[in-house]
Phi, psi and omega in degrees: 000322177290326178297318181294319177294326180287327180290326183291314178301310179303316182290330177294309179298327179290318183291328177291331175278332181282331185300313179300324183291319181298327184265358189296148186281117183247177180295320180298318177292323175298312178303314174300315182301312182284340177277349187298309181297136173296317187217138174233121172253149180186175177251156176222151170232126179239136180238122180250118180259111183253138183302324183281354182244141179285335180239144181290154172277114185256125173238147183229157179176198179226164184224157174223115176253117182240129186296138178076353184247290185147215188229130170254118183248098192261092181287131180245323170222153358284356170227164183258117173209135177256143174229145173237126183238122181224170180300339181280341181141193189246129177237150175246136177292127179232091182073242178260006187231165172251133184246119178299139177263157176301137185278354189265356184284157175300320180296327177296315177297322181292320182288323175297326180289317178304322185289319178293316177299311182296324183275000181065037183276076183288333177298312179296321183295321183294343174292331182250335181230154162282135182248140177225116181251135180223156176105210185214170189307328185260003179196099189229165173218134184231123183252129178249124180240125184304146171260314190277161182301314182308306187288327176296337180283335187260310193237135164280319184194151175233128181244131184238125172247144179192186175221244172300327178232170171291135182243332184211143173227125180238122177254118178261122189265154184291331185276359176096006171276162175203157183229127175244121177243128182246125182263122180231148178060031178286138177217147176252016188277348186245133175289170173296138175281170175301315182297320177293319177301318180291322175301315178286339180277338183289000000 
C-alpha cells in the first residue's frame, strides 16, 4: 500500500512538472499570435549606432503591415522616403510610381528580415537563424543567431522583444555597429485605406 502511494505521489509530481512544459509559449504560438491581425498600422523610431559617431543616427516614420501584401515603410524624418517590402522584392516610391531596388544590397536583406519578423514567419527565419524564445504571450523575447556564413559576416545576434505585437528589434553587427528599432502605437483596428491598397496593388 505504501509502495502504491509512493508511486501515485511520484506520478502526480511528474504530471505537475510536465503541465507547465505543455503550456509553455513556443515558436508556433508566437507565429500564430503575430500573424493574427490582417492589418497593423503604427509608428517607428530607428536608431543606428555607429562606432565612428558619438550619437546615433535617428529616423522616424510610420509603417503599414498587411497580411498577404507586405510592408509599407514610410520614412518621415530626417528625410521623406517611402518603401514597399513584399515577397517579390523591395521598391522605393519615385514620384507617382514604385521603383524596384536590387535584391543583393545589405539594406534589402535587413528589410526582408523585418518583414519576416513582423509577420511572425518563424519557419522562414529558422532557415537562416537559430531561434531561442523565452517569456509568455504578453511579454516575450526572441533571440536569432545566424546559421549561414554570409549572415555570420553581418550579424552577431538579433534580439526581438514584444507582447501582442513586435515592440523592439535590435540588430548587433559584427563590426560593432548596431540598430535599434522601436515599434510604437501599433494597432490592428483599422483596415487598409484606398491609398494603401493602391500602393500594394501597383
